[in-house]
XYZ file of C-alpha atoms in Angstrom:
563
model
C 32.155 -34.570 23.571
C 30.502 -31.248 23.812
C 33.052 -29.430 21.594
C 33.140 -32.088 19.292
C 28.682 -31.553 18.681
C 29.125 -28.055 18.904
C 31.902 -28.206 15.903
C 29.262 -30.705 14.123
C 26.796 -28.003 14.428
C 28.593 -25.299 13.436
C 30.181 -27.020 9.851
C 26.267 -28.722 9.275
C 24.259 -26.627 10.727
C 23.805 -23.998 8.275
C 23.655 -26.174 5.182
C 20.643 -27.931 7.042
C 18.859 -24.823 8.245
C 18.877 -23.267 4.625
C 17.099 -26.298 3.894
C 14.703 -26.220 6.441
C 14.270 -22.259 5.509
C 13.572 -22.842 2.085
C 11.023 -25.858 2.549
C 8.830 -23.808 5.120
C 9.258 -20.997 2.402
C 7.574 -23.448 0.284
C 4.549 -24.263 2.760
C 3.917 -20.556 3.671
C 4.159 -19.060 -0.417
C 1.851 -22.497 -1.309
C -0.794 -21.681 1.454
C -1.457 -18.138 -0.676
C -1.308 -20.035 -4.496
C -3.822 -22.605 -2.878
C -6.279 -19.681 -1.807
C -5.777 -18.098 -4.974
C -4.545 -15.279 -3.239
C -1.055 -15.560 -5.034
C 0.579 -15.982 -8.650
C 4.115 -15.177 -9.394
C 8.019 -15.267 -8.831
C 9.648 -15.103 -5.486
C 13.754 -14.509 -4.520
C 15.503 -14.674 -1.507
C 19.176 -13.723 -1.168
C 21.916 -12.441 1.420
C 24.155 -10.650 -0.202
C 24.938 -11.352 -3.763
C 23.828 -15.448 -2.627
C 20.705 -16.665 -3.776
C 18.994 -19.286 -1.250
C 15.576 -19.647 -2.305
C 13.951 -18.358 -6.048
C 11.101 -20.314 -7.097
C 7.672 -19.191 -9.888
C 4.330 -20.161 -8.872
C 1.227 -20.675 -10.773
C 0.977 -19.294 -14.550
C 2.621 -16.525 -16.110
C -0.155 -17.114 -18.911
C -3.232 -19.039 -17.347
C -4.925 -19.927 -21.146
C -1.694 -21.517 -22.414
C -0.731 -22.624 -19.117
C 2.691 -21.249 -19.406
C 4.133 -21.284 -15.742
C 5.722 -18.448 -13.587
C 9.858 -18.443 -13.237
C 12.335 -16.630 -12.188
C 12.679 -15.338 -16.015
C 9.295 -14.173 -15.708
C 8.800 -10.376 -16.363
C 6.195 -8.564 -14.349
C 4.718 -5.094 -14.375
C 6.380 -3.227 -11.120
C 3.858 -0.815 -10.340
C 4.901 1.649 -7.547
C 8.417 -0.052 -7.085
C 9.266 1.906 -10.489
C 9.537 4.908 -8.151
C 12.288 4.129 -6.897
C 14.014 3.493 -10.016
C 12.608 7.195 -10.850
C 14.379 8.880 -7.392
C 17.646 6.770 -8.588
C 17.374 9.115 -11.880
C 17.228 12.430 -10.374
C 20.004 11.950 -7.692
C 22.418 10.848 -10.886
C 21.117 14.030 -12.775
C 22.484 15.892 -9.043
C 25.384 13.950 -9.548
C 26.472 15.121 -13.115
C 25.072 18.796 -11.478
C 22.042 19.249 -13.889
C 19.764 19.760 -10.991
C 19.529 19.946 -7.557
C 16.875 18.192 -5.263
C 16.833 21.459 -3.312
C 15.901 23.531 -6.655
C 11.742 24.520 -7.400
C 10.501 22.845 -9.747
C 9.401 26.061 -11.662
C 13.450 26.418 -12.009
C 12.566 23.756 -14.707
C 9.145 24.535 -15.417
C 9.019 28.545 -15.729
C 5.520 28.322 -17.058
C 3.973 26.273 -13.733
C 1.451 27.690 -11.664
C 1.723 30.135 -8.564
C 0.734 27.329 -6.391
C 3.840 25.155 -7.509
C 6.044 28.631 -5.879
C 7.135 26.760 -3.012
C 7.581 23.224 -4.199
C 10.998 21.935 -4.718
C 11.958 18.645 -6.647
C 12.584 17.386 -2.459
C 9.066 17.864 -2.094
C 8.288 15.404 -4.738
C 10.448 12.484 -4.138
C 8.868 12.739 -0.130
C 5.369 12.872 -1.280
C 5.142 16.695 0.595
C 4.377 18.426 -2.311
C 0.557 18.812 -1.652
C 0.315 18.187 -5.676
C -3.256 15.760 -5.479
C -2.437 12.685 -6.846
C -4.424 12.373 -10.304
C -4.966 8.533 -10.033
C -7.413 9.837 -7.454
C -9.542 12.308 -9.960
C -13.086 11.599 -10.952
C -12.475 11.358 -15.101
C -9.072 8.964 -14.528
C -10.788 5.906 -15.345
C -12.217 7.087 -18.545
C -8.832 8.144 -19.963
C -6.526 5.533 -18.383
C -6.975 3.158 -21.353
C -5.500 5.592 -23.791
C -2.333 6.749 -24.806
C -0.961 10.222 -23.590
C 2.833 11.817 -22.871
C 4.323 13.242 -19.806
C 3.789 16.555 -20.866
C -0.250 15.718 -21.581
C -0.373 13.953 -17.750
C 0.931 17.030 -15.656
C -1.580 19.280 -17.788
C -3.992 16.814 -15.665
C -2.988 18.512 -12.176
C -1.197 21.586 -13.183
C -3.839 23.843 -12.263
C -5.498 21.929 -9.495
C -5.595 23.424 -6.024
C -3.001 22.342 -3.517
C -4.271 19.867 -0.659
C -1.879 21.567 1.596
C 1.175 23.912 1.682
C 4.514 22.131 0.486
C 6.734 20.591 3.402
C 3.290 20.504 6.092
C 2.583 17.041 5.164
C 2.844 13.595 3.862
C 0.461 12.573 1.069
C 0.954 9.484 -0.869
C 0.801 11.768 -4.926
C 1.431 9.473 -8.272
C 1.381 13.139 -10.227
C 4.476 13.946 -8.230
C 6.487 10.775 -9.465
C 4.745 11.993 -13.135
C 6.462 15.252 -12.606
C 9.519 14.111 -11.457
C 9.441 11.381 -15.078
C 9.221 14.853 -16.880
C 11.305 16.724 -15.094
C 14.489 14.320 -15.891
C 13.147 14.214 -19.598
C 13.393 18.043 -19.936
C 16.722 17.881 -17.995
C 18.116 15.405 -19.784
C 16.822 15.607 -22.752
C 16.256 11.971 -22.930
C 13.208 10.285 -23.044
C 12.294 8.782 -19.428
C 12.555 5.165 -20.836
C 15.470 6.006 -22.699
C 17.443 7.566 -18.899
C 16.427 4.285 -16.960
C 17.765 1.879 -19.314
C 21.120 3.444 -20.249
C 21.860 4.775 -16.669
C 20.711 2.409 -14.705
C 19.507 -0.894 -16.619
C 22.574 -1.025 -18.573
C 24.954 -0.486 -16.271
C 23.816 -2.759 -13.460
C 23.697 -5.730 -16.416
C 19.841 -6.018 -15.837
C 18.903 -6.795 -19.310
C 15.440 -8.201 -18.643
C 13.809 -4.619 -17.637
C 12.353 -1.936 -19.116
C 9.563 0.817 -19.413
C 6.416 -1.907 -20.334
C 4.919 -1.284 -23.695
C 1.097 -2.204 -24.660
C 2.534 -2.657 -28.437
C 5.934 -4.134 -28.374
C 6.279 -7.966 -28.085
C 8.355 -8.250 -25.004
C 9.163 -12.127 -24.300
C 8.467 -14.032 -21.010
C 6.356 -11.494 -20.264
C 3.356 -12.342 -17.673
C -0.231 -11.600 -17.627
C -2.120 -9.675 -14.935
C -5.331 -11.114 -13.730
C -7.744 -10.545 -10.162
C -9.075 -12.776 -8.406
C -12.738 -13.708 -8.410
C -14.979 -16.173 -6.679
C -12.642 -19.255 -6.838
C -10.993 -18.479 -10.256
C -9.364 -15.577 -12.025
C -10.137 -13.350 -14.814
C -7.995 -10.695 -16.800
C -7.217 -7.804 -15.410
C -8.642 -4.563 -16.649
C -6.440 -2.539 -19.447
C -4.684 0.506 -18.905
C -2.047 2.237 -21.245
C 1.403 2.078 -20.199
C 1.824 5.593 -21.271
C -0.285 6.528 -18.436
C 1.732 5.522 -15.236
C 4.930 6.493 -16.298
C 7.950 7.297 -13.831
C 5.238 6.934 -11.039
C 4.765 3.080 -11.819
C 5.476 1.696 -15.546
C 8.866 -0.210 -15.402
C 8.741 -3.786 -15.581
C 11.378 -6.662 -14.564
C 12.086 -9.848 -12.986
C 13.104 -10.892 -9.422
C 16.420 -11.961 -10.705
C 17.228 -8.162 -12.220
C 15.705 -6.775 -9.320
C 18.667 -8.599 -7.160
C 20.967 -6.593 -9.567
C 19.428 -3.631 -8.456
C 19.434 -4.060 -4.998
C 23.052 -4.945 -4.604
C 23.836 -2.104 -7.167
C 22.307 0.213 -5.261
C 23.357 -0.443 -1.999
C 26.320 -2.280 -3.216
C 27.767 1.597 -4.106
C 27.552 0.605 -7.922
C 25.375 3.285 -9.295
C 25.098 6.542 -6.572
C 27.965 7.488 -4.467
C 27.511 7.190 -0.769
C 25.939 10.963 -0.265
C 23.470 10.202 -2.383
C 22.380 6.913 -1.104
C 22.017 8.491 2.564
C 19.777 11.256 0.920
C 17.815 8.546 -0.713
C 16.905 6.476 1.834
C 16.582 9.396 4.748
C 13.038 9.513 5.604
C 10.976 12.900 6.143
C 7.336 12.374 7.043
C 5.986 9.204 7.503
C 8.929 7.127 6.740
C 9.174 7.650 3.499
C 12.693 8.808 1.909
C 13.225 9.125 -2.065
C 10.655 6.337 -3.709
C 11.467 4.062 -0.855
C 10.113 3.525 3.089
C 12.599 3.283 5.299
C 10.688 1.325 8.459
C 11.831 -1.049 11.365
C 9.954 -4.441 11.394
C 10.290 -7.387 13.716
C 12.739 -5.038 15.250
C 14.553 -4.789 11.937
C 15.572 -2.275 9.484
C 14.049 -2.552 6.416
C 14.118 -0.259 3.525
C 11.433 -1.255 0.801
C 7.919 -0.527 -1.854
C 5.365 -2.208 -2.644
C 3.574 -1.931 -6.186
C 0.344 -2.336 -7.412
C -1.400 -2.026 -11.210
C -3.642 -3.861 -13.145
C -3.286 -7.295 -12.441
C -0.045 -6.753 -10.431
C 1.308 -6.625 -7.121
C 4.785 -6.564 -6.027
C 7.327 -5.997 -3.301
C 10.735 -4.859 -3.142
C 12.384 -5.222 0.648
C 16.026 -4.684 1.391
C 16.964 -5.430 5.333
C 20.616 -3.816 5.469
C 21.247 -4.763 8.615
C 20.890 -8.584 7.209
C 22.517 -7.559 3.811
C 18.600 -9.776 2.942
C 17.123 -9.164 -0.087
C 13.465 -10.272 -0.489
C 11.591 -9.998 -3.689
C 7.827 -10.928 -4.182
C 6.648 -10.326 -8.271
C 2.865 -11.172 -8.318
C 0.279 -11.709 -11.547
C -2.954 -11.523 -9.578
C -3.772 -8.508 -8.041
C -4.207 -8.326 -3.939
C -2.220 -7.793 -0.812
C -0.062 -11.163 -0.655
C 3.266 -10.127 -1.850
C 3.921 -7.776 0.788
C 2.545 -10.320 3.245
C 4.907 -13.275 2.194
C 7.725 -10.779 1.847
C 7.526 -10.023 5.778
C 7.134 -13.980 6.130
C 10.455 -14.617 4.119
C 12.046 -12.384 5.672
C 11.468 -13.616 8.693
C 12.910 -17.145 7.983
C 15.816 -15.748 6.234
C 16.640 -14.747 9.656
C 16.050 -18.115 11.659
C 12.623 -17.122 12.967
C 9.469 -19.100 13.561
C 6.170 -18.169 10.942
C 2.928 -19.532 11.865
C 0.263 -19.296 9.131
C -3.237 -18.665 10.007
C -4.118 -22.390 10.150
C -1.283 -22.883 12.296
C -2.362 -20.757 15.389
C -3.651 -22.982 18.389
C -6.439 -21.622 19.794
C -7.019 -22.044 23.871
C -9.309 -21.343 26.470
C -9.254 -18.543 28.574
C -11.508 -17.684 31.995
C -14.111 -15.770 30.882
C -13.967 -13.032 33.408
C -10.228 -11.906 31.760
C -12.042 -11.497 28.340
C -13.462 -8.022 29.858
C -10.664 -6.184 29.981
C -10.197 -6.390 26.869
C -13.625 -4.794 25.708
C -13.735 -1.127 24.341
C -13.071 0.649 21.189
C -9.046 1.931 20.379
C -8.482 4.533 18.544
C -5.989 3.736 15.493
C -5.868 7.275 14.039
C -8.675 9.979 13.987
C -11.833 8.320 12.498
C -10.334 4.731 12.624
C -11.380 2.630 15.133
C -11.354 -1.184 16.406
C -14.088 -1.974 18.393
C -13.616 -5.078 20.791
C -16.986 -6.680 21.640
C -17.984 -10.262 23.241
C -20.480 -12.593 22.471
C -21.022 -15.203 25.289
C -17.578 -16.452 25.068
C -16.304 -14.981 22.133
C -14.555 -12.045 21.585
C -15.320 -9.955 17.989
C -13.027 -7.081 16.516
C -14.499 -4.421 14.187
C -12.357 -1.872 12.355
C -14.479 1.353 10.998
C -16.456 0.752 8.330
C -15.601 -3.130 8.341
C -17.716 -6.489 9.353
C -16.832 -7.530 12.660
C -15.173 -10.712 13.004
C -13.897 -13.263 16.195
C -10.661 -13.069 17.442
C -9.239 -16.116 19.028
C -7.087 -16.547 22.174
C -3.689 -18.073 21.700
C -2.231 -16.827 25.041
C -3.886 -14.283 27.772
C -3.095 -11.193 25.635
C -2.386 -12.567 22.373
C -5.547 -13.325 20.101
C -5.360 -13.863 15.905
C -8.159 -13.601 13.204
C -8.389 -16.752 11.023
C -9.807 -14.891 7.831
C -6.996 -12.624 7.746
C -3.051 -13.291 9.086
C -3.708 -10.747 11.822
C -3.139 -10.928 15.376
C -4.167 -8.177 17.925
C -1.865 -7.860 21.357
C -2.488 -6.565 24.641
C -0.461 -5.254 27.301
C 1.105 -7.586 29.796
C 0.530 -4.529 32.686
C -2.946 -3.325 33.662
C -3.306 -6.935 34.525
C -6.263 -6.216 37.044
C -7.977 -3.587 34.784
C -8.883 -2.635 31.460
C -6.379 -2.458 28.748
C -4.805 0.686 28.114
C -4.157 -0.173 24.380
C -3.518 -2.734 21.908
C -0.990 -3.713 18.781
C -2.245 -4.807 15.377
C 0.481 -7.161 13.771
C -0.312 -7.855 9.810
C 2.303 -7.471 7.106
C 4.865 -7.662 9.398
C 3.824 -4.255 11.077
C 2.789 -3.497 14.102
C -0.004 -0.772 14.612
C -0.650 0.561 17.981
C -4.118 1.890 19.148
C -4.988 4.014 22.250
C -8.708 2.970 24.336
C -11.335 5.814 24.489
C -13.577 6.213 27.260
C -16.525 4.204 27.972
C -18.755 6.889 26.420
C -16.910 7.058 23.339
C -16.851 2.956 23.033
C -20.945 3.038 23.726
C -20.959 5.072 20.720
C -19.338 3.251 18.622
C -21.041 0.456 19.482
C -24.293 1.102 19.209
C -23.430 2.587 15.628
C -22.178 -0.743 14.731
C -24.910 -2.691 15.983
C -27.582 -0.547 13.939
C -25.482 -1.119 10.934
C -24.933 -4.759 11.561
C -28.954 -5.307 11.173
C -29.107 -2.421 8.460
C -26.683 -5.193 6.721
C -28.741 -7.910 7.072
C -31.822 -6.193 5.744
C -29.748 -4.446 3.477
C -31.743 -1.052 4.089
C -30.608 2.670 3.753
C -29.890 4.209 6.902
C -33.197 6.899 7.165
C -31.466 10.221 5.854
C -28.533 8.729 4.405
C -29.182 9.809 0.982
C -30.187 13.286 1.835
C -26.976 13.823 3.588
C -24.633 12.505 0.676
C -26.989 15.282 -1.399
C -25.930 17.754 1.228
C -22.116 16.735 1.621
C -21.680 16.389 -2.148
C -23.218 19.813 -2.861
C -21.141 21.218 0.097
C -17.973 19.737 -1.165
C -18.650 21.467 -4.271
C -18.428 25.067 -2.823
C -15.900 24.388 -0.436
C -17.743 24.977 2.766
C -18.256 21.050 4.487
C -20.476 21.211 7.595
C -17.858 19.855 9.659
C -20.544 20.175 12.708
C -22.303 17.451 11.211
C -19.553 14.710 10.810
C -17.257 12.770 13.322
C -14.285 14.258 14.572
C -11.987 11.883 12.264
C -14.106 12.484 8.863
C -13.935 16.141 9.789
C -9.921 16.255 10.467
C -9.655 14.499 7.181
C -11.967 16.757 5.062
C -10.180 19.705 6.398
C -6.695 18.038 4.737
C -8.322 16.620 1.441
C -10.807 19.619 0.928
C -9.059 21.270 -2.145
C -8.729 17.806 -3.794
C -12.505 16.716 -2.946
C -14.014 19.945 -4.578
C -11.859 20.221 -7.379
C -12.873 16.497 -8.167
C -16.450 17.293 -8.003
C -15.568 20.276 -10.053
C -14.283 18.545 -12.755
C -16.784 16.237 -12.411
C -19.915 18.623 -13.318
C -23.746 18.502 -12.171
C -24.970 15.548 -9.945
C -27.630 14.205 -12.132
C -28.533 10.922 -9.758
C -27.771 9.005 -6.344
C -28.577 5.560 -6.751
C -28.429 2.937 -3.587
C -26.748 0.087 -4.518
C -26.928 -1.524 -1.332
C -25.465 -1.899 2.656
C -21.714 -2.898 2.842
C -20.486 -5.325 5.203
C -19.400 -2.841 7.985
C -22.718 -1.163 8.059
C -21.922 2.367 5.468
C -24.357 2.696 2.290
C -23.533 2.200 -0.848
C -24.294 5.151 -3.483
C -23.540 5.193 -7.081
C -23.407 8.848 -7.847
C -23.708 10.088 -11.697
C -22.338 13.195 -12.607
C -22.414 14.945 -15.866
C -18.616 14.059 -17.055
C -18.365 10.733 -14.854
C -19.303 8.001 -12.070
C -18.169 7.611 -8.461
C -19.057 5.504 -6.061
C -19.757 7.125 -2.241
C -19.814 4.694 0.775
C -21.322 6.691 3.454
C -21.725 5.914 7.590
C -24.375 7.763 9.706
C -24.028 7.442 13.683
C -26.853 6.630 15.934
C -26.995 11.049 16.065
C -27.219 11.718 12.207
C -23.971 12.578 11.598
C -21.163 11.088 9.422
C -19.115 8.617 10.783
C -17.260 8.033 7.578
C -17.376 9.008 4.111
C -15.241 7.455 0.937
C -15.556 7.668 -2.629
C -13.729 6.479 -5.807
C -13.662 6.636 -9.348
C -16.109 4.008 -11.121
């Protein structure tokens, strides 16, 4: 009787959990359309077998034209990988090496580029600052420029840091890389992609996007606002080139996948040098990571009025694909999610989570402020019988109890963990889990939490009253100015800001060089996590500065962008 079920199980079985895999695919992909949070095309496969690929919502919201696996999206940053893919077949064919300097190539580049080697660029190590991040890019993103014209943007800017010390995340090194395999090939960048790699891999519904040519089943990009969308803003596809211009559809993207770990387009040496991490997990356009306690070797993307996410698990031979019309953080979110039920495994969504009741007295050991990297904090705090979490320079929100050391946030799929040890005492540490990652942070001492949390109290009321912190303005005056010269006051900012001004330095003053004479700080008001909001005009452009004083004067945190 008992072989005869287990035989029953074993012919059914899979059949039936497929289908019970791809309906709770449904219900978790539907619970981000329904928030709005969500628009696009979605594939699933194990090897070269598709089990779940579905469109959701509208490709083109005015005609009502709905999403499908035909659908073409803009790829954003998952075109980099496609880029890396062109430089190891130029190796290949021996036209370059990823070892060479890129001044083998480009005689006429700066001193600073010396060291830097085409390596450096596919790792994000090159130091190059990334020009998506300069003051003037939003005034010249709309319009039409060459590869050539976009490394004259960064050619001459000051290194943030010597090549090979670190990992920083540089779009102009992806732009040089697009013109380095044009000037090696000879070939125009769209023209390489599509007849050595597009063509041969059969994938004949991608391309380099074009604002001009009518390209059919294309979608439209939109963000999401209040509880609608609008259309995204414009930007010229000249301008993102090999760093994030190629567009496709999840069922071409399967081709790719399986092509390229499949042996069909590099041979094997190449593929290990590929997808070989060197700082921070990242390899040649790709991360190679470990999630859920599984390999995974993906990229997310993200452009106007696009998100995306490419995820191979090779372990699984499990493809996962998430194309998305409306900009935001979902796709990488549901990818994790698929993932997960590819592989058998439970997925609660946020609505999901049972909440329980735990004796006060535990919820004390959990108070205290854990450090996530220098400058980035979550503060734990408790309201009668509630617990809050606050990360730096965010709102503080509850946290809810679904076990003794597991709680979860209900405005964001996040859950925070605690150590099953130190039962008695205070936690050592805790474990963000969002996005199918797990982040650990260390507790400070009891001084260091006070700190912190009388800093966020002040700004909690400063919120509500939406008042300038006394001396705020004055101090963006002073930190601009010092920016500018390149001498900070590092005595006068938190340990984190300062660690991070000491890294970004070269890029901070050369964007305030570029950007010309302050001519006005205006406050436009107190964000939710307490830092004031400035709107700073300069003589060739905007930015917006988000500043945080401490209960001392100093600066907690400091951000700007472009506006």
């Amino acid at each position: 009787m008992l072989s005869r079920f287990t035989m029953f199980v074993l012919v059914a079985g899979p059949c039936l959990a497929q289908d019970t895999a791809a309906a709770r695919m449904d219900q978790v992909i539907q619970s981000y359309v329904a928030n709005h949070q969500f628009m696009g095309s979605v594939l699933v496969a194990r090897d070269a077998q598709v089990i779940y690929s579905k469109g959701f919502g509208s490709a083109n919201l005015e005609w009502e034209i709905p999403n499908s696996p035909a659908t073409k999206f803009r790829l954003g940053s998952v075109t980099k990988q496609f880029t890396a893919a062109s430089i190891l077949l130029l190796e290949e064919r021996g036209k370059l090496k990823v070892t060479d300097p890129v001044k083998k190539y480009l005689p006429g580049a700066p001193a600073a580029w010396d060291k830097i080697t085409i390596y450096h660029l596919l790792t994000h190590t090159s130091g190059i600052p990334s020009f998506t991040g300069f003051a003037d890019y939003a005034k010249l993103e709309p319009f039409a420029t060459t590869s050539e014209q976009l490394v004259s943007r960064f050619r001459d800017k000051p290194l943030d840091f010597e090549p090979g010390e670190k990992w920083q995340y540089s779009n102009s090194g992806y732009v040089l890389l697009g013109h380095l395999i044009e000037r090696v090939s000879g070939e125009s960048y769209e023209k390489f992609v599509r007849e050595n790699i597009f063509t041969p891999l059969g994938m004949k519904d991608s391309g380099y996007d074009s604002n001009s040519a009518v390209i059919p089943h294309r979608a439209s990009g939109y963000v999401h606002v209040g509880d609608g969308f609008e259309n995204a803003g414009f930007i010229h596809m000249s301008v993102p080139h090999a760093a994030g211009a190629l567009y496709s559809t999840t069922v071409d993207l399967l081709k790719w996948e399986q092509g390229l770990f499949g042996g069909k387009l590099l041979q094997a040496a190449s593929l290990q040098k590929m997808t070989t991490p060197f700082k921070q997990n990242y390899a040649f356009g790709l991360s190679v990571e470990t999630a859920g306690g599984h390999k995974v070797i993906q990229h997310g993307g993200g452009i106007e009025g696009f998100n995306t996410e490419v995820a191979y698990y090779p372990d699984d031979k499990l493809t996962v694909v998430v194309l998305g019309n409306v900009n935001g953080g979902a796709p990488g979110d549901i990818a994790g999610k698929l993932a997960a039920l590819a592989r058998g495994e439970t997925v609660k969504l946020p609505g999901e989570r049972k909440e329980i009741t735990l004796d006060p007295r535990l919820l004390e050991r959990y108070l205290g402020a854990y450090q996530l990297a220098p400058g980035v904090n979550l503060l734990i705090t408790r309201e009668n019988n509630q617990l809050f979490s606050q990360l730096t320079g965010q709102a503080a929100f509850p946290i809810f109890p679904e076990s003794e050391t597991m709680f979860f946030l209900k405005v964001v799929d996040s859950q925070i963990e605690f150590p099953k040890d130190d039962i008695q005492g205070k936690k050592s540490q805790l474990t963000i889990h969002q996005n199918g990652r797990d982040a650990p942070a260390e507790r400070l001492d009891d001084a260091e939490a006070k700190r912190i949390a009388d800093s966020a109290a002040a700004s909690a009321k400063r919120f509500k009253d939406q008042t300038p912190a006394p001396g705020s303005e004055a101090a963006l005056r002073k930190m601009i100015e010092d920016m500018r010269l390149g001498k900070p006051d590092y005595d006068q900012m938190s340990p984190g800001l300062a660690a991070a001004t000491r890294q970004q330095l070269p890029q901070l003053q050369a964007s305030l060089t570029q950007a010309g004479a302050l001519q006005s700080l205006t406050f436009k008001g107190v964000g939710p996590g307490g830092a004031d909001i400035y709107s700073a005009k300069f003589e060739n452009g905007s930015m917006e500065y988000r500043i945080l004083l401490g209960p001392d004067g100093k600066v907690e945190s400091a951000t700007v962008r472009p506006q």
